[in-house]
Short mmCIF file of C-alpha atoms and ligand atoms in Angstrom, two decimals:
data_model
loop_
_atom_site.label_atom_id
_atom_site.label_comp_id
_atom_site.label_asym_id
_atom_site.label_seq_id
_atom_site.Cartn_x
_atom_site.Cartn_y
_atom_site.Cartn_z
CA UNK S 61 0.00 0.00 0.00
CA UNK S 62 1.49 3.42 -0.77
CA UNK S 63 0.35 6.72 0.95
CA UNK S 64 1.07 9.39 -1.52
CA UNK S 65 -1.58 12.24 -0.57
CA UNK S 66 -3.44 13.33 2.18
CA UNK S 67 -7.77 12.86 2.14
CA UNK S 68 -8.02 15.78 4.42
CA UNK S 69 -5.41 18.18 3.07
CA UNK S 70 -7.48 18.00 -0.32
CA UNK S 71 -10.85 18.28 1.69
CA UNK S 72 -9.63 21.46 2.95
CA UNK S 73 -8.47 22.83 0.22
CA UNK S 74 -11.23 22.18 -2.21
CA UNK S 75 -14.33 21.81 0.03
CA UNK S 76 -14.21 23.69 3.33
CA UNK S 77 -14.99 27.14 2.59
CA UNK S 78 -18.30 28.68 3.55
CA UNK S 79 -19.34 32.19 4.65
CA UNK S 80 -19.67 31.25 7.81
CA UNK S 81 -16.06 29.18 8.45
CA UNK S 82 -15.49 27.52 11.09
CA UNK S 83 -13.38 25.34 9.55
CA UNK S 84 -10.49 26.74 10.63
CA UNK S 85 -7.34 25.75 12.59
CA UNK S 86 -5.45 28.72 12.73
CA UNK S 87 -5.99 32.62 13.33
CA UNK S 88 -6.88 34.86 10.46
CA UNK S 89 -4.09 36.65 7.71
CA UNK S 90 -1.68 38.93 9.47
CA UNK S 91 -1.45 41.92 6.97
CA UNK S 92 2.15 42.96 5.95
CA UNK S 93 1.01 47.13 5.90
CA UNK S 94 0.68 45.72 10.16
CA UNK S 95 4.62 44.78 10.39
CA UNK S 96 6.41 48.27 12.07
CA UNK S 97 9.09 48.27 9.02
CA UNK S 98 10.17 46.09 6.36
CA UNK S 99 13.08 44.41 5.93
CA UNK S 100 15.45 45.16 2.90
CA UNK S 101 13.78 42.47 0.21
CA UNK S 102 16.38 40.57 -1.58
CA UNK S 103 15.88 37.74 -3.94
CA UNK S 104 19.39 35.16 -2.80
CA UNK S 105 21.12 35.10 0.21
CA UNK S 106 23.60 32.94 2.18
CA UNK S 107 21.00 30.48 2.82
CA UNK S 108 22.71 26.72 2.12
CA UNK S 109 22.09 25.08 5.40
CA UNK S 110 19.56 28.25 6.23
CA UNK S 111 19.70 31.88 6.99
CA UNK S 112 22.22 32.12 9.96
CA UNK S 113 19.68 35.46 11.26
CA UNK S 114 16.88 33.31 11.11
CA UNK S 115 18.12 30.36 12.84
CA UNK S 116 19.28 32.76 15.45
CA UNK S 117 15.72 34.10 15.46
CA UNK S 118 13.79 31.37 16.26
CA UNK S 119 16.86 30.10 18.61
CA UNK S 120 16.44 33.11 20.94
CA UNK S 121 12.80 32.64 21.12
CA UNK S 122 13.13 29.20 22.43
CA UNK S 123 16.52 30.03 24.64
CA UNK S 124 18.54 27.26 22.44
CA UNK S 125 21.58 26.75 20.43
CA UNK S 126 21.44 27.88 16.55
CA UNK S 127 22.65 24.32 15.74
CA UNK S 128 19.67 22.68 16.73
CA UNK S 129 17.72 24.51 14.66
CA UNK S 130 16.28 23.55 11.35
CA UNK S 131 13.90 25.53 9.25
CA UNK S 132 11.21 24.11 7.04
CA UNK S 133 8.43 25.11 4.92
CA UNK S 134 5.89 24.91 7.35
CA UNK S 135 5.33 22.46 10.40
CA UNK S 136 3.82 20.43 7.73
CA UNK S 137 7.93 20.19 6.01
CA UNK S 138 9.34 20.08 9.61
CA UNK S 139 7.39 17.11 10.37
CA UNK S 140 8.19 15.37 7.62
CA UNK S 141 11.91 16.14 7.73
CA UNK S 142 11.48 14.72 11.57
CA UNK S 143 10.07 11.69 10.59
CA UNK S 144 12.42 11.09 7.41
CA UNK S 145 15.02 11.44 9.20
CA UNK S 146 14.36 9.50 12.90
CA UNK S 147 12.42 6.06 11.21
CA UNK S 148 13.60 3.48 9.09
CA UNK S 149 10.33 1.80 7.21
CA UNK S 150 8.92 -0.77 9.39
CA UNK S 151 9.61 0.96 12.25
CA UNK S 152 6.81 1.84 15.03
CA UNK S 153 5.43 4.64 15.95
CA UNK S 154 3.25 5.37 18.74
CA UNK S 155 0.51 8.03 17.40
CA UNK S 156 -2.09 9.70 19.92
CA UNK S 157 -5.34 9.08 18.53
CA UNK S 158 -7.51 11.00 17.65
CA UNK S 159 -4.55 13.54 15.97
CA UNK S 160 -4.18 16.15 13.33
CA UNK S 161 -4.14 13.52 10.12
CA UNK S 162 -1.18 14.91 7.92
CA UNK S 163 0.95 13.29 10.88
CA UNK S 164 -0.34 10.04 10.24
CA UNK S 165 -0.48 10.34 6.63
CA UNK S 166 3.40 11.43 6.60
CA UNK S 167 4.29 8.53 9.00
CA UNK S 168 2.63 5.94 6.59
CA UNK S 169 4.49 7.91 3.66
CA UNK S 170 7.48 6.84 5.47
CA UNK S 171 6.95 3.61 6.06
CA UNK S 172 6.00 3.22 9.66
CA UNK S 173 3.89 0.82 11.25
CA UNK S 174 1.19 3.38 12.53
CA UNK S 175 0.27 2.24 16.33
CA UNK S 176 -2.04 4.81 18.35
CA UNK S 177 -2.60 5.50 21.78
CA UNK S 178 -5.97 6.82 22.76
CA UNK S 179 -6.79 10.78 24.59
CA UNK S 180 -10.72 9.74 25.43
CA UNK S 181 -13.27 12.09 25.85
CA UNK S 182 -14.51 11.01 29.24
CA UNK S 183 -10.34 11.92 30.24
CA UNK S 184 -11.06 14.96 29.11
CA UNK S 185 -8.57 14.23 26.08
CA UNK S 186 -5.99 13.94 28.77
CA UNK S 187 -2.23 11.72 27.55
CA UNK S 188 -2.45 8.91 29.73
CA UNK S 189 1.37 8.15 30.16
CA UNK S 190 0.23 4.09 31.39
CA UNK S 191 -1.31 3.38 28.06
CA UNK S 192 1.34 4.72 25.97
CA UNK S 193 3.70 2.40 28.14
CA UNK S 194 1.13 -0.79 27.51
CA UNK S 195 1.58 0.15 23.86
CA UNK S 196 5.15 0.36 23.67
CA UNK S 197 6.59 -3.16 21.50
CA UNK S 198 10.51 -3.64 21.17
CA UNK S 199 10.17 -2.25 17.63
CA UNK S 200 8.44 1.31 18.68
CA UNK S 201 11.12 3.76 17.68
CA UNK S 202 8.75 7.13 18.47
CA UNK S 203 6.51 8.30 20.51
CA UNK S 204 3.97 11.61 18.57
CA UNK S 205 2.02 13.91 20.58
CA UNK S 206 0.45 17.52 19.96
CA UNK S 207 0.37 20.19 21.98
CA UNK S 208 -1.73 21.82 22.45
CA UNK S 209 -3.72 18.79 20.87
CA UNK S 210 -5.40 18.74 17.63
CA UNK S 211 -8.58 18.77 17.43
CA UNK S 212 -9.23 19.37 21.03
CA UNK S 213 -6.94 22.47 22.02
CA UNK S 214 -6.10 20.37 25.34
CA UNK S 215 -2.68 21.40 26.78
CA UNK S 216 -0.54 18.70 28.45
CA UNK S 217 1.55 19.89 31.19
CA UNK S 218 4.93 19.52 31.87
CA UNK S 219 4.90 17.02 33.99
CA UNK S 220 3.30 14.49 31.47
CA UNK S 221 5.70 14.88 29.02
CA UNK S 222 8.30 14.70 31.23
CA UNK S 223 6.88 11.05 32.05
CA UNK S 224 6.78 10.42 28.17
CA UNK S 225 10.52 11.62 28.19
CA UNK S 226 11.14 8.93 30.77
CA UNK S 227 9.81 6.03 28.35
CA UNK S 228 13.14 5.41 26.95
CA UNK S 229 11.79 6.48 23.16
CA UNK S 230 12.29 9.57 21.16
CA UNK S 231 8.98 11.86 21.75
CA UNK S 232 8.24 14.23 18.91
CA UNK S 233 5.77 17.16 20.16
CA UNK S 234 4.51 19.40 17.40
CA UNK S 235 3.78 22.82 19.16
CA UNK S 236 2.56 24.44 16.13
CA UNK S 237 -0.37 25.83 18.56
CA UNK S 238 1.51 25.80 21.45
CA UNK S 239 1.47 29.79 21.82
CA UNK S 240 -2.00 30.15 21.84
CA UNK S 241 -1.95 29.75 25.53
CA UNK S 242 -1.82 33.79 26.16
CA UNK S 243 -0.60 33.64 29.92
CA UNK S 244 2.05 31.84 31.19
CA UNK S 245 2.77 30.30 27.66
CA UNK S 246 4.83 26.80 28.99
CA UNK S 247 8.27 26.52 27.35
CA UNK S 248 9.06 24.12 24.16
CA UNK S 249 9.33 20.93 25.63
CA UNK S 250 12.28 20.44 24.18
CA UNK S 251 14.20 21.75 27.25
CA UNK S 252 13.19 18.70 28.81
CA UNK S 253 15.81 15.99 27.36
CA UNK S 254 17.98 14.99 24.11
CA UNK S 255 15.04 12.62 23.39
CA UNK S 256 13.26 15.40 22.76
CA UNK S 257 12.21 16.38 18.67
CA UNK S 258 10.19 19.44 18.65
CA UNK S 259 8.54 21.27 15.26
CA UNK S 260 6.56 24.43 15.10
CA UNK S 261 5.95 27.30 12.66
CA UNK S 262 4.45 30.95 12.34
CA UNK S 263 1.37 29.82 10.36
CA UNK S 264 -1.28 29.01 13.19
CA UNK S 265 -0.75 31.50 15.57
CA UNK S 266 0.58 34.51 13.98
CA UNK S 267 -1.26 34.70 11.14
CA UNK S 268 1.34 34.51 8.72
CA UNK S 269 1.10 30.86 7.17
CA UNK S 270 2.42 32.88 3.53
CA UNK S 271 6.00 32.97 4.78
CA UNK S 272 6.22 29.42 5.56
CA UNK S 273 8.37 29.98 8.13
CA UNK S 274 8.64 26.45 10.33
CA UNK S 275 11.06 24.71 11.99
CA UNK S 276 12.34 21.69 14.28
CA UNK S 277 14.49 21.65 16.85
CA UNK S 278 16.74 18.71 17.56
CA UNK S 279 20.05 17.64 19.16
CA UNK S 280 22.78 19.16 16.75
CA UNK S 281 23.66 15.67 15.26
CA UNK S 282 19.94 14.92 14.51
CA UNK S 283 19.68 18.66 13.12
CA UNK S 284 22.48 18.29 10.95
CA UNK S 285 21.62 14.63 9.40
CA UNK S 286 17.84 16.92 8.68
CA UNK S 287 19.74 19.20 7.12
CA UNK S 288 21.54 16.75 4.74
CA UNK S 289 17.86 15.34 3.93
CA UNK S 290 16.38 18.42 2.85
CA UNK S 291 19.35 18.98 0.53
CA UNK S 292 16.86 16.43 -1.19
CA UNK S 293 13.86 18.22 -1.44
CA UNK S 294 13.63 22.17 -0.97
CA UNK S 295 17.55 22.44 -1.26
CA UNK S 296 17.78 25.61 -0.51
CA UNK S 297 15.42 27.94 1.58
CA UNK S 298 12.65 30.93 0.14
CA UNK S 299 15.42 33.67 0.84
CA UNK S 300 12.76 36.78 0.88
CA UNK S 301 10.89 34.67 3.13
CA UNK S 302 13.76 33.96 5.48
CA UNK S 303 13.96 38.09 5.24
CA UNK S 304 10.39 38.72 6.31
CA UNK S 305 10.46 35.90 8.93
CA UNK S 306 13.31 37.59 10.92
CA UNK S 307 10.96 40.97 11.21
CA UNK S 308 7.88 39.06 12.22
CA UNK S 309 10.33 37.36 14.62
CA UNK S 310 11.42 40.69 16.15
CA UNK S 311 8.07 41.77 16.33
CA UNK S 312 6.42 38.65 17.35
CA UNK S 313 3.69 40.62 20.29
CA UNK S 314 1.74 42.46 17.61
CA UNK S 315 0.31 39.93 15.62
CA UNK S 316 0.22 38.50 18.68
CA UNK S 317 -1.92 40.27 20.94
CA UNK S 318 -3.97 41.01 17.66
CA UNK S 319 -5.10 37.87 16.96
CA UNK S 320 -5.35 36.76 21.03
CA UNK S 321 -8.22 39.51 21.43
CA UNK S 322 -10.25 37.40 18.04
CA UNK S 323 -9.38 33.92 20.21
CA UNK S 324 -10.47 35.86 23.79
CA UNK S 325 -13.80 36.78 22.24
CA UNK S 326 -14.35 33.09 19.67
CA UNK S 327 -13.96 31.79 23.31
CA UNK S 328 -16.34 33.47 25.48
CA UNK S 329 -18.70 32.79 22.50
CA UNK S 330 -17.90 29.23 22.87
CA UNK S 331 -18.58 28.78 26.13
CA UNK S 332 -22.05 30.21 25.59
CA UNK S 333 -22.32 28.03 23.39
CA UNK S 334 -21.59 25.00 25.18
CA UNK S 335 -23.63 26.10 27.97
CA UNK S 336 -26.79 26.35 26.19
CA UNK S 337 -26.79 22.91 23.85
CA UNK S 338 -27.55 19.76 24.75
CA UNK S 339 -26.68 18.24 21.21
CA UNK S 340 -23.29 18.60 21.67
CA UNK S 341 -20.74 17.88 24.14
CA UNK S 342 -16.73 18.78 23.74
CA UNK S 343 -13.96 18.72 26.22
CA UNK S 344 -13.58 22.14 27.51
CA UNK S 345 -10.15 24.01 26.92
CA UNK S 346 -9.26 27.65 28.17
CA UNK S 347 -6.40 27.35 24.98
CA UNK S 348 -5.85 27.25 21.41
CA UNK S 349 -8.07 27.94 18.23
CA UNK S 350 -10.02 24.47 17.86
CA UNK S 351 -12.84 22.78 19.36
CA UNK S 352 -13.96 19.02 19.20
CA UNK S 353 -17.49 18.77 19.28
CA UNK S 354 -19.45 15.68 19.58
CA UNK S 355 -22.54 15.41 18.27
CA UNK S 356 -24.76 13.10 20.52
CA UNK S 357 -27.85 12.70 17.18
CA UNK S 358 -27.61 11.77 14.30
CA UNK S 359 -24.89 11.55 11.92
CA UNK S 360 -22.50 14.15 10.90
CA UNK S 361 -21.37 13.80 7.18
CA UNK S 362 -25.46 14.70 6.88
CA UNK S 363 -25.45 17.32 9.44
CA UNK S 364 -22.50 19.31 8.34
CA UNK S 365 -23.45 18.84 4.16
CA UNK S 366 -26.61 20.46 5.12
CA UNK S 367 -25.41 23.30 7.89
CA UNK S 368 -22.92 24.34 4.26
CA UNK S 369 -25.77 23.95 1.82
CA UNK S 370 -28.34 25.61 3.95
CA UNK S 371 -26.63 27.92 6.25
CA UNK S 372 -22.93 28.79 4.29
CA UNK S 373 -21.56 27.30 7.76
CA UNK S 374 -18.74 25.06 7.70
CA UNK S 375 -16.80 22.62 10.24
CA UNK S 376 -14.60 19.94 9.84
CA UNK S 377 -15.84 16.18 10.10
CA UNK S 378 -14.73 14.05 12.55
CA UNK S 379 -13.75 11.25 10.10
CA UNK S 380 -10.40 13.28 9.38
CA UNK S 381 -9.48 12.55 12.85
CA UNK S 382 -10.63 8.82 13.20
CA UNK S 383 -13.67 9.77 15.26
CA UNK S 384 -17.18 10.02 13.04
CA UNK S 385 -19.62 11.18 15.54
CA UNK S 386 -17.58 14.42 16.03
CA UNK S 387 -16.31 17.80 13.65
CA UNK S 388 -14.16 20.25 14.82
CA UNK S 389 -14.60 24.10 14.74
CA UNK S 390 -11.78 26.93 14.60
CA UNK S 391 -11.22 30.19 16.39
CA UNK S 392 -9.53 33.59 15.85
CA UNK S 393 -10.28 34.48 12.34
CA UNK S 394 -13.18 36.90 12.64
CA UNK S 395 -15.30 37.26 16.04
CA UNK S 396 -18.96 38.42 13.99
CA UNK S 397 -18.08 35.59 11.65
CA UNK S 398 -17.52 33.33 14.74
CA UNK S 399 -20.65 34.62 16.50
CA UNK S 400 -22.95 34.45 13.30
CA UNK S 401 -21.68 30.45 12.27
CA UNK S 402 -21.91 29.63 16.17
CA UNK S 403 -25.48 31.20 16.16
CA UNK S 404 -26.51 29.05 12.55
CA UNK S 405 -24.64 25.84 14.38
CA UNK S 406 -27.66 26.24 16.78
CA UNK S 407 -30.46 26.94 14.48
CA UNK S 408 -29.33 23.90 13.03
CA UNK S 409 -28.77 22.09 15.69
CA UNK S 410 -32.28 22.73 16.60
CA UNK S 411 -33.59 21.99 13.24
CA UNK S 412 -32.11 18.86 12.63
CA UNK S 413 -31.81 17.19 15.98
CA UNK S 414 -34.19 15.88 18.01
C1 PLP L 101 -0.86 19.80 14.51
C2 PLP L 101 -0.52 20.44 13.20
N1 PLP L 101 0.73 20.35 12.73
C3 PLP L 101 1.08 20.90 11.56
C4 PLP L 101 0.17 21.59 10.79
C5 PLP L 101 0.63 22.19 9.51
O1 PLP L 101 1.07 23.46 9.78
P1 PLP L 101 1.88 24.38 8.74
O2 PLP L 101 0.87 25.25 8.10
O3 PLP L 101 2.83 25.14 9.63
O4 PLP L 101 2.59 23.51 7.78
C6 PLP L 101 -1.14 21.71 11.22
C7 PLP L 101 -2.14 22.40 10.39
O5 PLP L 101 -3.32 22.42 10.64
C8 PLP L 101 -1.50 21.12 12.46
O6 PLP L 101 -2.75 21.21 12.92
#
């Protein structure tokens, strides 16, 4: 069997957009005219293992050494490079489930033997560190987490990965929505050991998914031996988008704060939301810019095909993350967008649902 695309990737693409989207994952565009000052543009640069000001960049952020860092177009590229790079096909990974599904798609690209561990509902979505270890087989090479989790937004503290860290395994943690805790945003957890493989990016948070601007950090060997892979595929970084990075690097609290006041407000509409229907249930997080819903009637492919054809509403269906009776809806683009498809979710909630 080969895995050569991605079901939900092309979903996206071609058939989420409504008015009303709350298919989402990430904030809304950050405008360039927004950025303080631009950078002087220039088309090539000294770039070959990546822009030595960028790398320095995202290093400071995340109070590590340049060499650990590799960019990538996207956390989507830094993933891959990750997984390229630590498994050998045939090796195992331990996936949580349910997960964003490019992960799992790239994994089976690579040749892994896919194994999942489940976050339930009734856990509140929670890691449970015991049934990872259950799950663990002498040929499990890595552990994969999110965090924040997608779909659910949950955050997993410290102190569980810590316990993941003690497995004996590599862990990779994608933190691509990480920063969309506001107050006391926890650290990259990959402070917490050598085992540690972390990727990330600009595009979910900061609103500027055009630059591409990812990245993983890894012990220096493991970042170097990514570095020699990707001299198979990109080669050689976006230079002007290396440029721009840098600036929205240095300037990282205004998109920032813009976009946290669009989250603040998706949220409190949320939570009204969640206190008034009885069709739905969801795990409750006070981060990030998704929610899993579970619908407790009827079926969703039907329910959401008719909230987009009748209402120009649209949410994700659970099927992309292994679990049918659910959809997930995103935050932080537009709050009267928000309020309006979060207002139609209920008419037709009502409507359809007995
Ligand atoms: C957990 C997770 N990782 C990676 C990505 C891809 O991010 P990027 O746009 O940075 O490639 C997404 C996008 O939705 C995501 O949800």
């Amino acid at each position: 069997m080969s895995y050569k695309h991605s079901d939900y990737m092309h979903w996206a693409k071609t058939q989420s957009r409504a008015r009303f989207n709350l298919a989402t994952s990430g904030v809304g565009p950050f405008p360039l005219r927004e950025l303080p000052s631009l950078p002087e543009l220039e088309i090539n640069g000294d770039n070959s293992y990546g822009y030595g000001p960028l790398k320095e960049a995202i290093a400071a952020r995340h109070g590590v050494d340049p060499d650990c860092v590799v960019t990538a177009a996207g956390t989507s590229m830094a993933n891959y490079l990750a997984f390229a790079t630590l498994l050998e096909p045939g090796d195992e990974v331990l996936i949580e489930h349910p997960t964003y599904g490019l992960l799992v798609d790239a994994l089976q690209y690579v040749g892994a033997e896919v194994r999942r561990f489940a976050r339930r509902e009734e856990n509140g979505y929670a890691i449970e560190v015991d049934e990872v270890r259950r799950a663990i087989t002498p040929k499990t090479r890595l552990i994969v987490v999110t965090n924040l989790h997608n779909p659910t937004g949950v955050l997993t503290p410290e102190s569980t990965l810590r316990e993941l860290g003690a497995l004996g395994l590599r862990v990779l943690v994608d933190e691509v929505y990480l920063d969309a805790v506001y107050e006391n945003t926890p650290r990259t957890s990959f402070h917490l050991g050598p085992q540690f493989v972390v990727t990330s990016s600009l595009t979910k948070i900061y609103g500027v998914s055009g630059l591409r601007c990812g990245w993983v950090l890894a012990e220096a060997d493991l970042a170097r031996a990514m570095w020699r892979l990707n001299d198979l595929f990109a080669a050689t970084p976006v230079h002007p988008s290396e440029l721009l990075s840098v600036t929205v690097l240095q300037n990282l609290a205004i998109p920032r704060e813009r976009f946290r006041k669009i989250v603040e407000a998706d949220r409190t509409v949320l939570a009204e939301f969640l206190e008034r229907e009885s069709g739905v249930s969801a795990a409750k997080s006070e981060f990030g810019t998704t929610c899993f819903l579970h619908l407790l009637h009827g079926g969703v492919e039907e329910f959401l095909e008719t909230l987009r054809a009748e209402r120009d509403t649209s949410a994700v269906p659970g099927r992309f993350f292994e679990m049918p009776n659910h959809f997930r809806i995103g935050m932080g683009v537009n709050s009267e967008m928000f309020a309006e498809g979060m207002r139609r979710l209920s008419l037709h909630l009502r409507d359809h649902v007995q």
